[in-house]
Short mmCIF file of C-alpha atoms in Angstrom, two decimals:
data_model
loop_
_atom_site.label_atom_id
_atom_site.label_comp_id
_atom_site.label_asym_id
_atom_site.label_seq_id
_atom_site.Cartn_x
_atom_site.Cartn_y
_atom_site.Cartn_z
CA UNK A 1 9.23 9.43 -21.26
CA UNK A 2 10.95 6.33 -22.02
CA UNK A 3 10.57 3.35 -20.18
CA UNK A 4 13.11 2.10 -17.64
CA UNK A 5 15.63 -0.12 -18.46
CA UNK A 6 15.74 -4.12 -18.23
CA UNK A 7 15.69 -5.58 -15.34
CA UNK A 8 18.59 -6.71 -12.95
CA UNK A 9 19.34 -10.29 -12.34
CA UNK A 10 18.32 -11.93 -9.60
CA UNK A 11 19.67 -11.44 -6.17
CA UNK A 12 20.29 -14.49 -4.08
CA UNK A 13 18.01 -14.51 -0.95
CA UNK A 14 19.82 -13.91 2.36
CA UNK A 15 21.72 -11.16 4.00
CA UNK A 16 25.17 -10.74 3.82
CA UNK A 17 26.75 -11.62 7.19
CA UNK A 18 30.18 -9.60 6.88
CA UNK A 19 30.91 -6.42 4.49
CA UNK A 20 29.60 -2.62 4.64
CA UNK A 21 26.05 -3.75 3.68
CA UNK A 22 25.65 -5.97 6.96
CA UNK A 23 27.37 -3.47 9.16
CA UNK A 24 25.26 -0.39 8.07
CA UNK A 25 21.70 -2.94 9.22
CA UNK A 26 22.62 -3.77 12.23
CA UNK A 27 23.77 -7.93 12.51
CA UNK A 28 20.49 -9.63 13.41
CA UNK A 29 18.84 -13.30 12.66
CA UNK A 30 16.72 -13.76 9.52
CA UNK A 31 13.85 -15.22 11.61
CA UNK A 32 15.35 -14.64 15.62
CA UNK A 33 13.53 -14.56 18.71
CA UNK A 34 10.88 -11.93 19.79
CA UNK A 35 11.79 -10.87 23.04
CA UNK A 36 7.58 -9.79 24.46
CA UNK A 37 7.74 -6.60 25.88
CA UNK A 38 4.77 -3.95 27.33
CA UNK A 39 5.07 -0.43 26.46
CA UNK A 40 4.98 1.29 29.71
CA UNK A 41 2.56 4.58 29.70
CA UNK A 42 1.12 3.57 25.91
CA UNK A 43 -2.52 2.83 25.85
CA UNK A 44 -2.33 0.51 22.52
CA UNK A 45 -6.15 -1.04 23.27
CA UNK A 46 -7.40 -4.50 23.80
CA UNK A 47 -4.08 -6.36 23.35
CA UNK A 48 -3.39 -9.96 21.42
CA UNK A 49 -2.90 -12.33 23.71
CA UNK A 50 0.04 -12.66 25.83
CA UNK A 51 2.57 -9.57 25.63
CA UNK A 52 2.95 -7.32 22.68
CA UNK A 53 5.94 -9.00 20.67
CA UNK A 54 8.91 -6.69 19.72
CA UNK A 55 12.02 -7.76 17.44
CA UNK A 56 15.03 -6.49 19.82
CA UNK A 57 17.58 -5.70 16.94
CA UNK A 58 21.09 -6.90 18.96
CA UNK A 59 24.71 -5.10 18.31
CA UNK A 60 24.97 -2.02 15.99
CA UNK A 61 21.64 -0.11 15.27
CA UNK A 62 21.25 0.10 11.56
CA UNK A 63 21.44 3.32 9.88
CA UNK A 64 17.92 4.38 8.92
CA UNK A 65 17.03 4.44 13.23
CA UNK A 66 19.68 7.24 12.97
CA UNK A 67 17.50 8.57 10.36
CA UNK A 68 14.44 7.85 12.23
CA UNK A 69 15.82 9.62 15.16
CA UNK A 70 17.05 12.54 13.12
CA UNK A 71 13.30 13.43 11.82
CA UNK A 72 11.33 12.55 14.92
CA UNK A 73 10.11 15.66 15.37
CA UNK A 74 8.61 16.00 12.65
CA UNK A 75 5.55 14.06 11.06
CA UNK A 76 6.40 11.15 8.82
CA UNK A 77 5.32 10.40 5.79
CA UNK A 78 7.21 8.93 3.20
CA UNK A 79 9.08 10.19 0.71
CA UNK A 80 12.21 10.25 -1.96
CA UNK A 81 15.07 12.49 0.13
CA UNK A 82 16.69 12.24 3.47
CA UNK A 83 14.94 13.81 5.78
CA UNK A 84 11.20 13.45 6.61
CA UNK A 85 8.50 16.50 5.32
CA UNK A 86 5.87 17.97 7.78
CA UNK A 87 2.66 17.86 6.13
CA UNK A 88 2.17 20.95 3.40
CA UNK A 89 0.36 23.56 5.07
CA UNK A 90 -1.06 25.08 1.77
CA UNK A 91 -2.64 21.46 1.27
CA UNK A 92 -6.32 23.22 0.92
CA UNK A 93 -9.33 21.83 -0.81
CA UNK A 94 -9.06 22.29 -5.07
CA UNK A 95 -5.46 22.28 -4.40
CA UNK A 96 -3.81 19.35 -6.01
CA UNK A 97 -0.19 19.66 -4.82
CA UNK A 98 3.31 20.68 -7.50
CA UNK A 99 2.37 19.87 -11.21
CA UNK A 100 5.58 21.21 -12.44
CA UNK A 101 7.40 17.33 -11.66
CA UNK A 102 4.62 15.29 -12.47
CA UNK A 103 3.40 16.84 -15.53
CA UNK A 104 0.06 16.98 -17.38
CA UNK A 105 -2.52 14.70 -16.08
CA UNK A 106 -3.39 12.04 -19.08
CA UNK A 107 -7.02 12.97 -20.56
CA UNK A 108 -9.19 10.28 -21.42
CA UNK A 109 -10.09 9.95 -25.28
CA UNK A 110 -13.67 9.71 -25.73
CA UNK A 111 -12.96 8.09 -29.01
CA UNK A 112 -11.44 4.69 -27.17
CA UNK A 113 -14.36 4.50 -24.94
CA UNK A 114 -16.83 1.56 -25.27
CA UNK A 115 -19.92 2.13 -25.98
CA UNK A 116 -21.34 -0.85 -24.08
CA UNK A 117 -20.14 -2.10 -20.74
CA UNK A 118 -16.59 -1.87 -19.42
CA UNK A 119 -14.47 -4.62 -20.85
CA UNK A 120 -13.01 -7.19 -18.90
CA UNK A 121 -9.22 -6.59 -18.15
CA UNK A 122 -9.85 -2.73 -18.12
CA UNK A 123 -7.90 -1.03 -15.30
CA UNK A 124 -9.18 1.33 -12.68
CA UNK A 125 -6.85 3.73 -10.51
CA UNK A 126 -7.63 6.12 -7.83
CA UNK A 127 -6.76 9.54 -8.86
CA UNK A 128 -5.22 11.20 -5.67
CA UNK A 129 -4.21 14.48 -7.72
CA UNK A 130 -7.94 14.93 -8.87
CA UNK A 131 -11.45 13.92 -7.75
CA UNK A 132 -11.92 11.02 -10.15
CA UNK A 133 -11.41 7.12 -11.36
CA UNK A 134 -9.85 6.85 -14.29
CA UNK A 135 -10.44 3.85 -16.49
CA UNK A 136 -7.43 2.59 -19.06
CA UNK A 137 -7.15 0.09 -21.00
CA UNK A 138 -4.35 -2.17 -20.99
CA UNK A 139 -2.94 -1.47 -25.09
CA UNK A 140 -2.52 -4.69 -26.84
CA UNK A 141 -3.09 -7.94 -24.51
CA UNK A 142 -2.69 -6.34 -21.44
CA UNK A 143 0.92 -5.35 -22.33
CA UNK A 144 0.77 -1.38 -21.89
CA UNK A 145 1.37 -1.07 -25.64
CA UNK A 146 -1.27 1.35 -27.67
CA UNK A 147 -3.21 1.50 -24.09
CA UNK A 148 -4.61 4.69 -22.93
CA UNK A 149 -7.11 6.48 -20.69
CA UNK A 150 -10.40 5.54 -22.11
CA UNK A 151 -12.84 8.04 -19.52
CA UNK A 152 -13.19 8.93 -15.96
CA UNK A 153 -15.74 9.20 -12.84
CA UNK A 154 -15.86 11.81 -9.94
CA UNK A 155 -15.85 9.93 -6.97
CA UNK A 156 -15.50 12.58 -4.22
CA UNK A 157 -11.68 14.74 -3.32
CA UNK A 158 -8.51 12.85 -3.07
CA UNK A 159 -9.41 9.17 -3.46
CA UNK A 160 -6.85 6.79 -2.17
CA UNK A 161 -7.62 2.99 -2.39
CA UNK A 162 -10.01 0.97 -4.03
CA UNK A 163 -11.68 -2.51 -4.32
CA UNK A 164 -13.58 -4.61 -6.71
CA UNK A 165 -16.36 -7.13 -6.16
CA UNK A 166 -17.36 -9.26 -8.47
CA UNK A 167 -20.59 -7.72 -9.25
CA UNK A 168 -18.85 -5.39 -10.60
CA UNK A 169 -19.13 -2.29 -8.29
CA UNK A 170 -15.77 -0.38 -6.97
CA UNK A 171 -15.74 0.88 -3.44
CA UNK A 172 -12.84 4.00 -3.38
CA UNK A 173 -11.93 5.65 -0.72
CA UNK A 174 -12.07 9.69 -0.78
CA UNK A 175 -11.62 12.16 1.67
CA UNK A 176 -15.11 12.56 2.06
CA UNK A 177 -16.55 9.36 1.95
CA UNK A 178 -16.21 5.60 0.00
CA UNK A 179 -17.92 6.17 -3.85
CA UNK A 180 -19.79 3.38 -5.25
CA UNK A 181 -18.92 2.74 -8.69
CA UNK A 182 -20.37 1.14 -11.38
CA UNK A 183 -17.60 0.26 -13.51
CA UNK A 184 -19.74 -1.41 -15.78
CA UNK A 185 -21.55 1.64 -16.95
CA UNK A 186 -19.09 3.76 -15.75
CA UNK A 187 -21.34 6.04 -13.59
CA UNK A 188 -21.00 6.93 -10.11
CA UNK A 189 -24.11 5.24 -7.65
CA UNK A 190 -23.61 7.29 -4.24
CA UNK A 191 -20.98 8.57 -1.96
CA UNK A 192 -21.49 6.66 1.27
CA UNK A 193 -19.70 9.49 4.72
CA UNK A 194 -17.86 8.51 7.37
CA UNK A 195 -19.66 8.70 10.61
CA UNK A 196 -15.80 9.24 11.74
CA UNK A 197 -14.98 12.79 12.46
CA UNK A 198 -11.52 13.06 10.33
CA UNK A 199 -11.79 17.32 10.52
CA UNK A 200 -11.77 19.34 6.87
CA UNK A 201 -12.03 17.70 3.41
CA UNK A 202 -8.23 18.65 1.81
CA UNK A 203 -6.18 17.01 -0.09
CA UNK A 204 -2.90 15.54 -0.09
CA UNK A 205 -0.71 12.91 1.81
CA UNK A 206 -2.02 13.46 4.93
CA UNK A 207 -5.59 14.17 4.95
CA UNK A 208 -8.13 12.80 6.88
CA UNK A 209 -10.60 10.15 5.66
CA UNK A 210 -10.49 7.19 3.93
CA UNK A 211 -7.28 5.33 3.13
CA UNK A 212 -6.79 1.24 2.65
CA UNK A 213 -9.83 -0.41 1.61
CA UNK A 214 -11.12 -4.13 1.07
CA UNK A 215 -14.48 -6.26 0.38
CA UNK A 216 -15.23 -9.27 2.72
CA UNK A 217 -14.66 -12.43 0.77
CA UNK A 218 -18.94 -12.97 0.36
CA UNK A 219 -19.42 -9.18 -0.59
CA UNK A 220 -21.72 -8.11 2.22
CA UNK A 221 -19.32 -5.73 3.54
CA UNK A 222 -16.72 -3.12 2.63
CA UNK A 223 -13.92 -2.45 5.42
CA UNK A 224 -12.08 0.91 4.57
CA UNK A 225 -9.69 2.71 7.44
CA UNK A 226 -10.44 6.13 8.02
CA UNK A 227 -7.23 8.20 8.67
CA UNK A 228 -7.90 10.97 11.97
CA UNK A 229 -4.96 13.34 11.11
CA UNK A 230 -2.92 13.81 14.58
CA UNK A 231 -4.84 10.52 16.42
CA UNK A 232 -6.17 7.01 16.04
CA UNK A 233 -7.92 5.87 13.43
CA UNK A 234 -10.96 3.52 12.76
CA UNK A 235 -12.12 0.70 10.36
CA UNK A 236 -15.52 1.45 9.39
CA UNK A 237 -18.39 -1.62 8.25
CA UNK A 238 -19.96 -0.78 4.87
CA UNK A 239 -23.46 -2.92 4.43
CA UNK A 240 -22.94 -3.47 0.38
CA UNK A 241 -26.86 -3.69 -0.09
CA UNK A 242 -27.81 -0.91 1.76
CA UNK A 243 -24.84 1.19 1.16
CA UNK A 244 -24.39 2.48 4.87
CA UNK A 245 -22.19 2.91 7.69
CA UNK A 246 -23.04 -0.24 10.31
CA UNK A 247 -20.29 -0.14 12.73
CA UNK A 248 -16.97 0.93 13.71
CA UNK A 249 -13.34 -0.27 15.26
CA UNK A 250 -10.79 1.64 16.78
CA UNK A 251 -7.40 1.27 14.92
CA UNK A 252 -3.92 2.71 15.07
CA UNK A 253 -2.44 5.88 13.74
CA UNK A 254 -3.05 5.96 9.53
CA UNK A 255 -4.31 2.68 8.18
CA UNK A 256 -2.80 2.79 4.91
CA UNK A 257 -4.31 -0.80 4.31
CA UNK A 258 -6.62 -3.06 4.74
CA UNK A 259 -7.32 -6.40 4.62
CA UNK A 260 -9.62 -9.27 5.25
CA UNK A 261 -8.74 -13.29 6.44
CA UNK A 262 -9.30 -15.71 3.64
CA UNK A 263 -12.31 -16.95 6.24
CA UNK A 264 -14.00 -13.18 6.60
CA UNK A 265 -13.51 -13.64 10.13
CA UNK A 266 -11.36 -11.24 10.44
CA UNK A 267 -10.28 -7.56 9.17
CA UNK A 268 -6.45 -6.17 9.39
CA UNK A 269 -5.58 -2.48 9.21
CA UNK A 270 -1.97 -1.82 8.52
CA UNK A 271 -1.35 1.00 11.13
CA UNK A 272 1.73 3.28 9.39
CA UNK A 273 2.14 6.02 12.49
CA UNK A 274 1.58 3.38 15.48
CA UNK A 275 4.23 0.78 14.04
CA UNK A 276 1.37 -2.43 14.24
CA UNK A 277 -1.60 -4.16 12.60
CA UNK A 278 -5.11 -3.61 14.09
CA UNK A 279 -6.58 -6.64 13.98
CA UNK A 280 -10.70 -6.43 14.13
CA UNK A 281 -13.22 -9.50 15.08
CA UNK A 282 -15.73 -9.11 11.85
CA UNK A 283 -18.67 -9.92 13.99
CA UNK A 284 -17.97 -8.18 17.28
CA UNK A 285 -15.83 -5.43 16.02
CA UNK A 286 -13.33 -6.20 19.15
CA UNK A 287 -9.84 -5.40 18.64
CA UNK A 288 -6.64 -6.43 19.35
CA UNK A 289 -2.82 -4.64 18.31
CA UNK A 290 -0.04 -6.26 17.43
CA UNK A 291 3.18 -4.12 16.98
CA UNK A 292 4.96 -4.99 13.63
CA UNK A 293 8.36 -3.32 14.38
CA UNK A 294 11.20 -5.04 12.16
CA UNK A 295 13.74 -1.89 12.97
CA UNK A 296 11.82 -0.81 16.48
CA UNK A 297 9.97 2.23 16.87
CA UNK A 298 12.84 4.85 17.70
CA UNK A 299 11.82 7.60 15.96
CA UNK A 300 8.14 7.50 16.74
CA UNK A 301 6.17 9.97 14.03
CA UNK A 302 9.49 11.05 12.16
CA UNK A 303 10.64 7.49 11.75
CA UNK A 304 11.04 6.07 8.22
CA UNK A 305 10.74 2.25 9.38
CA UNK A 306 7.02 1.81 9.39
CA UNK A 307 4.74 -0.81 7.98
CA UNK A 308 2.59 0.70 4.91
CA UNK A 309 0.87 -2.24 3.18
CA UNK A 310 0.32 -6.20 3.99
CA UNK A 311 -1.20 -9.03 2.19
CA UNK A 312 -2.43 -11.96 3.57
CA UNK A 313 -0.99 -15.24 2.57
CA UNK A 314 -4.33 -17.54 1.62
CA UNK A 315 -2.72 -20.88 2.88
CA UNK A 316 -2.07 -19.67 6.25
CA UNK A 317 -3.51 -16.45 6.69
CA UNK A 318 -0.12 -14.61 7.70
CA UNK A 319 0.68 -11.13 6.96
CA UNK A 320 3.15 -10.20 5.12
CA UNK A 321 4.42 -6.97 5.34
CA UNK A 322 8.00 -5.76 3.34
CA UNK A 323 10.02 -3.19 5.15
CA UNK A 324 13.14 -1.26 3.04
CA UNK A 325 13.27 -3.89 0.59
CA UNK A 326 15.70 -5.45 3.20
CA UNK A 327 13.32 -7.12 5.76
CA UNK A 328 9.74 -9.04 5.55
CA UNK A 329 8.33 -9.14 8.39
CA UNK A 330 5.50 -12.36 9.00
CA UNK A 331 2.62 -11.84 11.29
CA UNK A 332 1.13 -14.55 12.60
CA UNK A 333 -2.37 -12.55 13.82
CA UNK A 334 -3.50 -15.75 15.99
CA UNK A 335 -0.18 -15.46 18.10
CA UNK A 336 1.31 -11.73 17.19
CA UNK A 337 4.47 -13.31 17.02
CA UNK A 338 6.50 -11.92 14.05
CA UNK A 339 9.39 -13.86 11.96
CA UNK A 340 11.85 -11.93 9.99
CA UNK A 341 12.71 -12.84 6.13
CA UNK A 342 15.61 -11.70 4.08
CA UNK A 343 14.57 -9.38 1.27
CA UNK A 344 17.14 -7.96 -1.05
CA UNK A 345 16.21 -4.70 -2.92
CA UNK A 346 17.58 -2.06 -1.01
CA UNK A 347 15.02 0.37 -1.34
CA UNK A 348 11.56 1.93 0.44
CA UNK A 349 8.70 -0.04 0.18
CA UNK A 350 4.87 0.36 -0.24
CA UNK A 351 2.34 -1.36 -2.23
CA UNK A 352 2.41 -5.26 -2.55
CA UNK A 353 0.11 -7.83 -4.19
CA UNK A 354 0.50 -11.47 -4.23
CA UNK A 355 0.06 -13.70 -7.89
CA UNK A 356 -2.05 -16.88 -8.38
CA UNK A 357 1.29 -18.97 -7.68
CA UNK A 358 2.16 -16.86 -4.48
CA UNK A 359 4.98 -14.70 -6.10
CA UNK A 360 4.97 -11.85 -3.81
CA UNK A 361 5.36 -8.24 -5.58
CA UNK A 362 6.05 -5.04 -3.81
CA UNK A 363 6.91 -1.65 -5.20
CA UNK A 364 10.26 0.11 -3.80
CA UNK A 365 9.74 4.14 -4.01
CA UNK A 366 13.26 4.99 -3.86
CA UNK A 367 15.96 5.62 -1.50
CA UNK A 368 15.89 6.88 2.15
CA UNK A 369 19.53 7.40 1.74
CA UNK A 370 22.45 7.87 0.05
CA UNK A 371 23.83 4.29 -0.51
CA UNK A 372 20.00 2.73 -1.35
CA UNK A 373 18.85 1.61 -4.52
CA UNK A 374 16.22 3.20 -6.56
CA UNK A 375 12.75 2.55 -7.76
CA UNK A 376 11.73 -0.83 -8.54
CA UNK A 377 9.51 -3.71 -8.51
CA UNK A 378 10.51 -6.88 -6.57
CA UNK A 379 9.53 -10.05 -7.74
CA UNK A 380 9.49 -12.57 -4.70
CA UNK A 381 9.05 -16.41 -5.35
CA UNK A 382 7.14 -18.54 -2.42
CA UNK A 383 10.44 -20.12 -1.53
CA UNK A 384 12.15 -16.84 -0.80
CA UNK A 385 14.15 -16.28 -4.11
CA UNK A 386 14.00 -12.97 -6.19
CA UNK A 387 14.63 -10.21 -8.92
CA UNK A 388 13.68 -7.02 -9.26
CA UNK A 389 12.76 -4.62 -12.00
CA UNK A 390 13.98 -1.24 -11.96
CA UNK A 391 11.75 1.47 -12.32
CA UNK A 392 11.55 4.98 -13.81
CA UNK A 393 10.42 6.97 -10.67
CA UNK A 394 8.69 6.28 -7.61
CA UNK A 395 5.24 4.11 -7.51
CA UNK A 396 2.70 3.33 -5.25
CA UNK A 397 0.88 0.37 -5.65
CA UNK A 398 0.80 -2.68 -7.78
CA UNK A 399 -2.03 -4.96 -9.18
CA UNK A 400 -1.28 -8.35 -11.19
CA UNK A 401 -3.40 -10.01 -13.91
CA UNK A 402 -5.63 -12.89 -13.11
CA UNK A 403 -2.84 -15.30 -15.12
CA UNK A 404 0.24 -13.64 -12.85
CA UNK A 405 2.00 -12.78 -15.80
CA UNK A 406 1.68 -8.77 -15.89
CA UNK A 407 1.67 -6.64 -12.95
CA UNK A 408 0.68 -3.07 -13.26
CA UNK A 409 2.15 -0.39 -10.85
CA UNK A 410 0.80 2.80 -10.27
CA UNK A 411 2.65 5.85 -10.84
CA UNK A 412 1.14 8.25 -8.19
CA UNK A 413 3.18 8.01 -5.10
CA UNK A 414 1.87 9.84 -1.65
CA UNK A 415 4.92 12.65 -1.99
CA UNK A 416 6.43 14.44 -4.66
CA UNK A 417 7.95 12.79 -7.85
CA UNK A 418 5.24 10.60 -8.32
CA UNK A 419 4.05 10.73 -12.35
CA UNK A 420 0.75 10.61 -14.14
CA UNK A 421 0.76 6.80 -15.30
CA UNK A 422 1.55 3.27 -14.74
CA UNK A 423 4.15 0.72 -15.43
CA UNK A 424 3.08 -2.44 -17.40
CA UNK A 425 6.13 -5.49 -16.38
CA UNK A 426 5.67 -8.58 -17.84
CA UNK A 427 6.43 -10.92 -15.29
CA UNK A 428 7.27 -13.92 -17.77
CA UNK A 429 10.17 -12.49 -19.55
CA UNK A 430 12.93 -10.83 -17.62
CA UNK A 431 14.46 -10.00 -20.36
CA UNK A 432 11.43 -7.16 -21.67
CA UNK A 433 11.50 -3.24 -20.69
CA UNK A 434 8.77 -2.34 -18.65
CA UNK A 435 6.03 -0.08 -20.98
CA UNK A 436 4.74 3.05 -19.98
CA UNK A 437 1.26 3.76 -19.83
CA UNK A 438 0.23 7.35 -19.24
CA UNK A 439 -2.93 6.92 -17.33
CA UNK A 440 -4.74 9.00 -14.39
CA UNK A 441 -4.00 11.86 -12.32
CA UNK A 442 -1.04 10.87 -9.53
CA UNK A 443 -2.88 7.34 -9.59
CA UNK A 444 -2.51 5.64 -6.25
CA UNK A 445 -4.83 2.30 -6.06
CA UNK A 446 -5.59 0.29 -8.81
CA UNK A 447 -7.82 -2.95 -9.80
CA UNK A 448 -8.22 -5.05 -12.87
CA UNK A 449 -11.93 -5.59 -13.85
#
């Protein structure tokens, strides 16, 4: 496959405030008022305090609620076409989901491997298609050219996300339990269960078990959210010495990430079916919701306009979390008050990963609809500013080198149309085509060791 063509020139940062494309969102305030509100008859658990805050979207609705609406009965996921999937009923253990689209999974050459310990810069991506990490190397300075596969671990069915401490050891989230990994040696050290009943071990977008993952800044612990297809979910306390289960949070519907303060203090699961961010004391495991709800929640399960992944900004410890590649929503978790930014891509939006300098990048899937952009890769500066790369095909998640100049997305996706591979963009010249990297089997999480 070729790789996708240059990128676009730089948007400028705000929404238009006349035209179609402001008329088809809905008019509303880049960062307005939240109007507090209390769900009447919704148990959301031990609440932030004050009132749950809600972003009342004045005058027109915008056109994906009517979207939303049009697919509430049916389960939400996320996805390429116009109309949300329920969950594939054939989805049985050993079964991987349609090859046809996605093609031939890449095999690791023996030949490449090292013979001594993993170098640094390798890459590691979850294989969601297969039961196995697959390590890659980068080609030729981290650029995606000459790189390839260079072996893989099994891990355990359907692993999702992943993490990296600095000893080396990758935490990955299966369906049946978080795999230590040493990437070093490139052996697999135990599979650690879920004391969380998530029902059978299958495969595919929504299964039960483990989902967004992260290591406490010291290392003693590993947070991952367990996904409880049809209910809650729960963050569940890895010790990292003695590689066990010590405790466990209640958290909203499908934590498709999760992340940690800059202080430890505190652990965020990104809550995709229950529209908020479970926010969990690290030390007393108490909880608190807060409803992140840029579009509102019209829709409920069949909506479109859900949060999927957050990082937190070091300097303030604010979530940010990128909706349609038209809103970012900030969370303040002390407050749960959330201010809206202008984002400019036009497209759905998952993974996101912040550089050294605070450039924010976030992968855009595709369209919901017929008048959104395609795949691509925004490139947000701290002061609001961006571009964005286009890409060939949906992606999942991004990871960016320790120097911020590459960024690596994966090419796995959670639905259909995902490939077997990731995009290398250099993030320095705007003028370069993205290379890519055939790598993995539907690769959703990734890390840089």
């Amino acid at each position: 496959m070729t790789g996708a063509p240059g990128p676009r020139a730089a948007r400028p940062g705000a929404f238009p405030t006349s035209g179609p494309r402001a008329r088809r969102r809905g008019a509303f305030p880049a960062s307005g008022p939240l109007i507090p509100r209390r769900d009447a008859g919704r148990d959301d658990g031990p609440s932030a305090s004050g009132p749950r805050a809600t972003l009342r979207l004045p005058g027109p609705r915008a056109r994906r609620l009517a979207l939303g609406l049009a697919a509430a009965a049916l389960l939400a996921g996320c996805s390429t076409g116009t109309t949300e999937a329920a969950p594939d009923t054939r989805d049985t253990p050993g079964t991987r989901g349609p090859s046809a689209a996605a093609g031939t999974a890449a095999t690791p050459d023996p030949s490449r491997a090292p013979t001594g310990r993993t170098p640094d810069g390798t890459l590691l991506v979850a294989d969601f298609g297969g039961d196995t990490v697959t390590f890659v190397d980068p080609g030729e300075d981290g650029s995606g050219r000459n790189g390839a596969p260079i072996a893989s671990v099994e891990v355990g069915t359907a692993p999702y996300g992943l993490v990296v401490g600095e000893d080396g050891r990758a935490w990955v989230a299966t369906a049946e339990g978080v795999a230590v990994v040493d990437t070093r040696e490139r052996t697999r050290l135990a599979l650690v269960p879920y004391e969380t009943e998530s029902g059978p071990v299958t495969t595919g977008e929504y299964r039960g078990g483990g989902m967004g993952i992260a290591l406490a800044p010291d290392g003693k612990h590993v947070y991952v959210g367990v996904n409880v297809p049809g209910g809650d979910g729960a963050v569940e306390v890895i010790d990292t010495t003695t590689r066990e289960v010590t405790g466990s949070a209640p958290v909203g519907m499908r934590p498709f990430d999760v992340d940690v303060s800059p202080d430890g203090r505190e652990v965020y699961a990104t809550d995709h079916d229950s529209f908020d961010v479970t926010a969990v004391d690290a030390d007393s495991l108490e909880t608190r919701r807060m409803e992140v709800a840029p579009y509102g929640t019209e829709g409920g399960l069949g909506s479109w306009l859900k949060p999927h992944y957050a990082v937190v900004r070091p300097e303030d410890g604010k979530l940010l979390l990128p909706f349609e590649g038209e809103r970012l929503a900030v969370l303040d978790p002390r407050t749960g008050e959330v201010a809206i930014e202008p984002m400019t891509a036009d497209t759905h939006q998952h993974g996101a990963a912040l550089a050294p300098d605070g450039t924010l990048l976030v992968v855009g899937t595709g369209p919901i609809g017929p008048d959104d952009e395609g795949p691509s890769l925004t490139v947000r500066s701290p002061d609001g500013a961006e571009r964005f790369v286009p890409l060939d095909g949906p992606h999942e998640d991004v990871a960016v080198s320790e120097d911020g100049r590459t960024a690596y997305v994966t090419g796995g996706f959670t639905r259909d149309g995902y490939w077997n591979g990731i995009t290398v963009v250099d993030l320095d010249d705007a003028s370069s085509e993205p290379v890519r990297l055939e790598a993995g089997n539907r690769p959703l999480g990734i890390a840089i060791l």
